[in-house]
PDB file of C-alpha atoms in Angstrom:
ATOM      1  CA  UNK A   1    -218.712 168.252-101.481  1.00  0.00           C
ATOM      2  CA  UNK A   2    -219.319 167.214 -97.888  1.00  0.00           C
ATOM      3  CA  UNK A   3    -220.078 169.869 -95.299  1.00  0.00           C
ATOM      4  CA  UNK A   4    -218.668 167.741 -92.476  1.00  0.00           C
ATOM      5  CA  UNK A   5    -215.705 165.495 -93.455  1.00  0.00           C
ATOM      6  CA  UNK A   6    -215.836 163.909 -90.009  1.00  0.00           C
ATOM      7  CA  UNK A   7    -219.277 162.445 -90.796  1.00  0.00           C
ATOM      8  CA  UNK A   8    -217.785 160.394 -93.615  1.00  0.00           C
ATOM      9  CA  UNK A   9    -215.026 159.066 -91.340  1.00  0.00           C
ATOM     10  CA  UNK A  10    -217.606 158.152 -88.664  1.00  0.00           C
ATOM     11  CA  UNK A  11    -219.682 156.269 -91.238  1.00  0.00           C
ATOM     12  CA  UNK A  12    -216.676 154.300 -92.471  1.00  0.00           C
ATOM     13  CA  UNK A  13    -215.558 153.404 -88.960  1.00  0.00           C
ATOM     14  CA  UNK A  14    -218.606 151.170 -88.529  1.00  0.00           C
ATOM     15  CA  UNK A  15    -217.923 149.167 -91.684  1.00  0.00           C
ATOM     16  CA  UNK A  16    -216.079 145.858 -91.695  1.00  0.00           C
ATOM     17  CA  UNK A  17    -213.042 146.050 -93.945  1.00  0.00           C
ATOM     18  CA  UNK A  18    -211.957 143.056 -95.963  1.00  0.00           C
ATOM     19  CA  UNK A  19    -208.496 142.322 -97.231  1.00  0.00           C
ATOM     20  CA  UNK A  20    -207.914 142.745-100.947  1.00  0.00           C
ATOM     21  CA  UNK A  21    -205.007 140.970-102.607  1.00  0.00           C
ATOM     22  CA  UNK A  22    -203.774 142.146-105.981  1.00  0.00           C
ATOM     23  CA  UNK A  23    -201.537 139.895-108.038  1.00  0.00           C
ATOM     24  CA  UNK A  24    -199.790 140.798-111.212  1.00  0.00           C
ATOM     25  CA  UNK A  25    -199.094 138.458-114.123  1.00  0.00           C
ATOM     26  CA  UNK A  26    -197.249 139.438-117.234  1.00  0.00           C
ATOM     27  CA  UNK A  27    -197.850 137.367-120.352  1.00  0.00           C
ATOM     28  CA  UNK A  28    -195.420 137.822-123.246  1.00  0.00           C
ATOM     29  CA  UNK A  29    -196.626 137.172-126.810  1.00  0.00           C
ATOM     30  CA  UNK A  30    -194.073 136.034-129.376  1.00  0.00           C
ATOM     31  CA  UNK A  31    -195.186 136.457-132.981  1.00  0.00           C
ATOM     32  CA  UNK A  32    -194.110 134.531-136.074  1.00  0.00           C
ATOM     33  CA  UNK A  33    -192.419 135.759-139.176  1.00  0.00           C
ATOM     34  CA  UNK A  34    -190.051 138.624-139.681  1.00  0.00           C
ATOM     35  CA  UNK A  35    -188.699 140.878-136.999  1.00  0.00           C
ATOM     36  CA  UNK A  36    -190.015 144.380-136.373  1.00  0.00           C
ATOM     37  CA  UNK A  37    -189.564 147.250-138.779  1.00  0.00           C
ATOM     38  CA  UNK A  38    -187.060 149.042-136.558  1.00  0.00           C
ATOM     39  CA  UNK A  39    -184.760 146.025-136.394  1.00  0.00           C
ATOM     40  CA  UNK A  40    -182.185 145.103-139.006  1.00  0.00           C
ATOM     41  CA  UNK A  41    -183.150 142.039-141.023  1.00  0.00           C
ATOM     42  CA  UNK A  42    -181.498 138.772-140.025  1.00  0.00           C
ATOM     43  CA  UNK A  43    -178.724 137.478-142.247  1.00  0.00           C
ATOM     44  CA  UNK A  44    -180.003 135.245-145.039  1.00  0.00           C
ATOM     45  CA  UNK A  45    -179.883 131.553-144.251  1.00  0.00           C
ATOM     46  CA  UNK A  46    -178.576 129.334-147.041  1.00  0.00           C
ATOM     47  CA  UNK A  47    -180.886 126.500-145.968  1.00  0.00           C
ATOM     48  CA  UNK A  48    -183.462 126.311-143.197  1.00  0.00           C
ATOM     49  CA  UNK A  49    -182.363 122.702-142.625  1.00  0.00           C
ATOM     50  CA  UNK A  50    -179.098 123.940-141.071  1.00  0.00           C
ATOM     51  CA  UNK A  51    -180.933 124.740-137.837  1.00  0.00           C
ATOM     52  CA  UNK A  52    -180.542 121.126-136.787  1.00  0.00           C
ATOM     53  CA  UNK A  53    -176.758 121.473-136.596  1.00  0.00           C
ATOM     54  CA  UNK A  54    -176.374 123.844-133.672  1.00  0.00           C
ATOM     55  CA  UNK A  55    -174.277 123.963-130.561  1.00  0.00           C
ATOM     56  CA  UNK A  56    -175.614 123.707-127.042  1.00  0.00           C
ATOM     57  CA  UNK A  57    -176.933 127.131-126.067  1.00  0.00           C
ATOM     58  CA  UNK A  58    -177.614 126.581-122.371  1.00  0.00           C
ATOM     59  CA  UNK A  59    -180.822 125.885-120.584  1.00  0.00           C
ATOM     60  CA  UNK A  60    -182.353 129.366-120.774  1.00  0.00           C
ATOM     61  CA  UNK A  61    -182.883 132.260-123.151  1.00  0.00           C
ATOM     62  CA  UNK A  62    -183.979 135.782-122.198  1.00  0.00           C
ATOM     63  CA  UNK A  63    -187.705 136.042-122.887  1.00  0.00           C
ATOM     64  CA  UNK A  64    -187.361 139.726-123.732  1.00  0.00           C
ATOM     65  CA  UNK A  65    -184.643 138.867-126.241  1.00  0.00           C
ATOM     66  CA  UNK A  66    -186.959 136.782-128.441  1.00  0.00           C
ATOM     67  CA  UNK A  67    -188.050 138.843-131.448  1.00  0.00           C
ATOM     68  CA  UNK A  68    -189.975 136.239-133.470  1.00  0.00           C
ATOM     69  CA  UNK A  69    -190.283 132.547-134.269  1.00  0.00           C
ATOM     70  CA  UNK A  70    -189.835 130.598-137.473  1.00  0.00           C
ATOM     71  CA  UNK A  71    -190.688 127.045-138.539  1.00  0.00           C
ATOM     72  CA  UNK A  72    -188.058 124.337-138.352  1.00  0.00           C
ATOM     73  CA  UNK A  73    -187.493 121.304-140.534  1.00  0.00           C
ATOM     74  CA  UNK A  74    -188.574 119.115-137.604  1.00  0.00           C
ATOM     75  CA  UNK A  75    -192.134 118.591-136.371  1.00  0.00           C
ATOM     76  CA  UNK A  76    -190.966 118.917-132.768  1.00  0.00           C
ATOM     77  CA  UNK A  77    -188.844 122.080-133.008  1.00  0.00           C
ATOM     78  CA  UNK A  78    -189.309 125.812-133.495  1.00  0.00           C
ATOM     79  CA  UNK A  79    -186.646 128.417-134.247  1.00  0.00           C
ATOM     80  CA  UNK A  80    -186.436 131.415-131.913  1.00  0.00           C
ATOM     81  CA  UNK A  81    -185.152 134.535-133.688  1.00  0.00           C
ATOM     82  CA  UNK A  82    -183.397 136.685-131.093  1.00  0.00           C
ATOM     83  CA  UNK A  83    -183.042 140.467-131.110  1.00  0.00           C
ATOM     84  CA  UNK A  84    -179.236 140.160-131.264  1.00  0.00           C
ATOM     85  CA  UNK A  85    -179.658 138.264-134.567  1.00  0.00           C
ATOM     86  CA  UNK A  86    -178.846 134.842-133.125  1.00  0.00           C
ATOM     87  CA  UNK A  87    -181.108 131.889-133.795  1.00  0.00           C
ATOM     88  CA  UNK A  88    -181.917 129.251-131.209  1.00  0.00           C
ATOM     89  CA  UNK A  89    -183.673 125.961-131.946  1.00  0.00           C
ATOM     90  CA  UNK A  90    -186.145 125.005-129.226  1.00  0.00           C
ATOM     91  CA  UNK A  91    -187.096 121.327-128.995  1.00  0.00           C
ATOM     92  CA  UNK A  92    -190.581 120.639-127.664  1.00  0.00           C
ATOM     93  CA  UNK A  93    -191.914 117.712-125.651  1.00  0.00           C
ATOM     94  CA  UNK A  94    -192.484 114.514-127.643  1.00  0.00           C
ATOM     95  CA  UNK A  95    -196.271 114.896-127.440  1.00  0.00           C
ATOM     96  CA  UNK A  96    -196.176 118.421-128.912  1.00  0.00           C
ATOM     97  CA  UNK A  97    -196.396 119.435-132.548  1.00  0.00           C
ATOM     98  CA  UNK A  98    -194.381 122.488-133.580  1.00  0.00           C
ATOM     99  CA  UNK A  99    -197.038 123.428-136.159  1.00  0.00           C
ATOM    100  CA  UNK A 100    -199.304 124.509-133.306  1.00  0.00           C
ATOM    101  CA  UNK A 101    -196.819 127.282-132.504  1.00  0.00           C
ATOM    102  CA  UNK A 102    -196.147 128.634-136.014  1.00  0.00           C
ATOM    103  CA  UNK A 103    -198.668 131.447-135.516  1.00  0.00           C
ATOM    104  CA  UNK A 104    -196.905 132.527-132.330  1.00  0.00           C
ATOM    105  CA  UNK A 105    -196.963 131.611-128.676  1.00  0.00           C
ATOM    106  CA  UNK A 106    -197.484 133.054-125.244  1.00  0.00           C
ATOM    107  CA  UNK A 107    -195.225 132.590-122.230  1.00  0.00           C
ATOM    108  CA  UNK A 108    -195.673 133.816-118.693  1.00  0.00           C
ATOM    109  CA  UNK A 109    -192.754 135.955-117.595  1.00  0.00           C
ATOM    110  CA  UNK A 110    -190.888 134.372-114.681  1.00  0.00           C
ATOM    111  CA  UNK A 111    -189.160 136.314-111.921  1.00  0.00           C
ATOM    112  CA  UNK A 112    -185.784 136.027-113.677  1.00  0.00           C
ATOM    113  CA  UNK A 113    -187.157 136.981-117.120  1.00  0.00           C
ATOM    114  CA  UNK A 114    -185.809 133.817-118.728  1.00  0.00           C
ATOM    115  CA  UNK A 115    -187.476 131.052-120.748  1.00  0.00           C
ATOM    116  CA  UNK A 116    -185.850 127.856-119.474  1.00  0.00           C
ATOM    117  CA  UNK A 117    -185.912 124.198-120.468  1.00  0.00           C
ATOM    118  CA  UNK A 118    -187.673 121.872-118.073  1.00  0.00           C
ATOM    119  CA  UNK A 119    -189.309 124.755-116.198  1.00  0.00           C
ATOM    120  CA  UNK A 120    -191.407 127.056-118.361  1.00  0.00           C
ATOM    121  CA  UNK A 121    -194.414 126.201-120.512  1.00  0.00           C
ATOM    122  CA  UNK A 122    -195.299 127.954-123.773  1.00  0.00           C
ATOM    123  CA  UNK A 123    -198.901 128.232-124.946  1.00  0.00           C
ATOM    124  CA  UNK A 124    -200.016 128.338-128.581  1.00  0.00           C
ATOM    125  CA  UNK A 125    -202.842 130.542-129.783  1.00  0.00           C
ATOM    126  CA  UNK A 126    -204.657 127.316-130.711  1.00  0.00           C
ATOM    127  CA  UNK A 127    -204.651 126.138-127.088  1.00  0.00           C
ATOM    128  CA  UNK A 128    -201.709 123.724-126.997  1.00  0.00           C
ATOM    129  CA  UNK A 129    -199.266 123.915-124.089  1.00  0.00           C
ATOM    130  CA  UNK A 130    -195.748 122.498-124.230  1.00  0.00           C
ATOM    131  CA  UNK A 131    -192.546 122.561-122.269  1.00  0.00           C
ATOM    132  CA  UNK A 132    -189.275 123.272-124.042  1.00  0.00           C
ATOM    133  CA  UNK A 133    -186.936 120.331-123.504  1.00  0.00           C
ATOM    134  CA  UNK A 134    -183.778 121.588-125.215  1.00  0.00           C
ATOM    135  CA  UNK A 135    -182.247 124.785-126.606  1.00  0.00           C
ATOM    136  CA  UNK A 136    -179.495 124.792-129.226  1.00  0.00           C
ATOM    137  CA  UNK A 137    -177.940 127.860-130.786  1.00  0.00           C
ATOM    138  CA  UNK A 138    -177.585 127.775-134.570  1.00  0.00           C
ATOM    139  CA  UNK A 139    -173.966 128.026-135.709  1.00  0.00           C
ATOM    140  CA  UNK A 140    -173.012 130.851-138.001  1.00  0.00           C
TER     141      UNK A 140
END
């Protein structure tokens, strides 16, 4: 403990202070396979090939609403399994291979918390980076 707190303040007054900038990034990891234990299982799909016959689901999906991913019948698509039990097919850029993302992917959380086509990039654990070009919701 200091006997004279003023001595510490005098010593600091002579120092040159530098500006420190702190930035925060939040990276979200999406894992493959089944959803978490506390979530109800998704309804059984008669055929995984049905994912190609969806309806337009908009240009964005809530990043926090993605529970898991699953393979698709196409080499350029992955299936996003949402927490509300919907399934959305995400089409990747032509140069991307969906197999790179079967073990999961990372996405940087944007200010609006959405994963959008033509804007956000997903990163595979193997090092590939791709932009999602289209989102289609799977019909029930």
